[in-house]
PDB file of C-alpha atoms in Angstrom:
ATOM      1  CA  MET A 180      25.175 -46.280 -60.837  1.00 84.00           C
ATOM      2  CA  ALA A 181      26.292 -49.368 -62.755  1.00 89.00           C
ATOM      3  CA  ASP A 182      29.340 -49.371 -60.532  1.00 92.00           C
ATOM      4  CA  THR A 183      27.022 -49.368 -57.437  1.00 91.00           C
ATOM      5  CA  LEU A 184      25.065 -52.262 -58.753  1.00 92.00           C
ATOM      6  CA  ASN A 185      28.224 -53.970 -60.132  1.00 92.00           C
ATOM      7  CA  VAL A 186      26.551 -54.456 -63.473  1.00 94.00           C
ATOM      8  CA  SER A 187      27.097 -53.109 -66.950  1.00 94.00           C
ATOM      9  CA  LEU A 188      25.449 -49.917 -68.225  1.00 90.00           C
ATOM     10  CA  SER A 189      23.320 -51.852 -70.609  1.00 92.00           C
ATOM     11  CA  GLN A 190      21.927 -53.789 -67.716  1.00 95.00           C
ATOM     12  CA  VAL A 191      20.982 -50.580 -65.844  1.00 93.00           C
ATOM     13  CA  LYS A 192      19.239 -49.283 -68.970  1.00 90.00           C
ATOM     14  CA  ALA A 193      17.310 -52.470 -69.206  1.00 94.00           C
ATOM     15  CA  LEU A 194      16.246 -52.251 -65.666  1.00 95.00           C
ATOM     16  CA  VAL A 195      15.063 -48.581 -66.316  1.00 94.00           C
ATOM     17  CA  ARG A 196      13.272 -49.379 -69.562  1.00 92.00           C
ATOM     18  CA  SER A 197      11.486 -52.329 -67.853  1.00 95.00           C
ATOM     19  CA  GLY A 198      10.323 -50.084 -65.052  1.00 94.00           C
ATOM     20  CA  GLU A 199      12.019 -52.160 -62.381  1.00 96.00           C
ATOM     21  CA  LEU A 200      14.418 -49.211 -61.652  1.00 96.00           C
ATOM     22  CA  PRO A 201      12.339 -45.985 -61.893  1.00 96.00           C
ATOM     23  CA  GLY A 202      14.104 -43.241 -63.869  1.00 94.00           C
ATOM     24  CA  ILE A 203      13.248 -40.299 -66.029  1.00 92.00           C
ATOM     25  CA  LYS A 204      14.403 -39.407 -69.510  1.00 88.00           C
ATOM     26  CA  LEU A 205      15.842 -35.996 -69.972  1.00 89.00           C
ATOM     27  CA  GLY A 206      16.497 -33.758 -72.950  1.00 87.00           C
ATOM     28  CA  GLY A 207      16.624 -34.658 -76.688  1.00 82.00           C
ATOM     29  CA  ARG A 208      19.612 -36.940 -76.355  1.00 85.00           C
ATOM     30  CA  GLY A 209      17.740 -39.452 -74.175  1.00 80.00           C
ATOM     31  CA  VAL A 210      19.859 -39.032 -71.010  1.00 86.00           C
ATOM     32  CA  TRP A 211      18.299 -41.162 -68.156  1.00 87.00           C
ATOM     33  CA  ARG A 212      18.409 -39.998 -64.627  1.00 92.00           C
ATOM     34  CA  VAL A 213      17.726 -42.161 -61.532  1.00 95.00           C
ATOM     35  CA  GLU A 214      17.475 -40.502 -58.253  1.00 95.00           C
ATOM     36  CA  ALA A 215      19.680 -41.840 -55.325  1.00 95.00           C
ATOM     37  CA  THR A 216      16.506 -42.680 -53.308  1.00 97.00           C
ATOM     38  CA  GLU A 217      15.102 -44.732 -56.226  1.00 97.00           C
ATOM     39  CA  LEU A 218      18.413 -46.600 -56.589  1.00 96.00           C
ATOM     40  CA  GLU A 219      18.459 -47.378 -52.749  1.00 96.00           C
ATOM     41  CA  ALA A 220      14.791 -48.407 -52.808  1.00 97.00           C
ATOM     42  CA  TYR A 221      15.497 -50.850 -55.769  1.00 97.00           C
ATOM     43  CA  ILE A 222      18.551 -52.296 -53.858  1.00 96.00           C
ATOM     44  CA  GLN A 223      16.372 -52.810 -50.800  1.00 97.00           C
ATOM     45  CA  ARG A 224      13.648 -54.589 -52.893  1.00 96.00           C
ATOM     46  CA  MET A 225      16.405 -56.919 -54.309  1.00 95.00           C
ATOM     47  CA  TYR A 226      17.540 -57.664 -50.754  1.00 95.00           C
ATOM     48  CA  ALA A 227      14.016 -58.448 -49.693  1.00 95.00           C
ATOM     49  CA  ARG A 228      13.378 -60.685 -52.834  1.00 93.00           C
ATOM     50  CA  THR A 229      16.616 -62.477 -52.157  1.00 92.00           C
ATOM     51  CA  ARG A 230      15.698 -63.064 -48.491  1.00 91.00           C
ATOM     52  CA  GLU A 231      12.356 -64.344 -49.487  1.00 91.00           C
ATOM     53  CA  SER A 232      13.849 -66.755 -52.133  1.00 88.00           C
ATOM     54  CA  LEU A 233      16.424 -68.085 -49.582  1.00 88.00           C
ATOM     55  CA  HIS A 234      13.605 -68.495 -47.030  1.00 85.00           C
ATOM     56  CA  GLN A 235      11.550 -70.508 -49.524  1.00 85.00           C
ATOM     57  CA  GLY A 236      14.607 -72.682 -50.357  1.00 77.00           C
ATOM     58  CA  GLU A 237      15.057 -71.274 -53.853  1.00 66.00           C
ATOM     59  CA  GLU A 238      18.250 -70.140 -55.487  1.00 64.00           C
ATOM     60  CA  PRO A 239      18.301 -66.288 -55.631  1.00 59.00           C
ATOM     61  CA  ARG A 240      17.514 -64.794 -59.025  1.00 58.00           C
TER      62      ARG A 240
END
């Protein structure tokens, strides 16, 4: 997943913990799982946010 987003694993964990990227915690070892559909939905939201920022003349976040 970090590879797909081209970010570090810690950045992915931060996105999940913040609720921005929906995921579930499994087992006693705290393994996180993010469904492929949730990852794709997150990517689409980021595309929309970027388009909106560009439309408003802002720099993308």
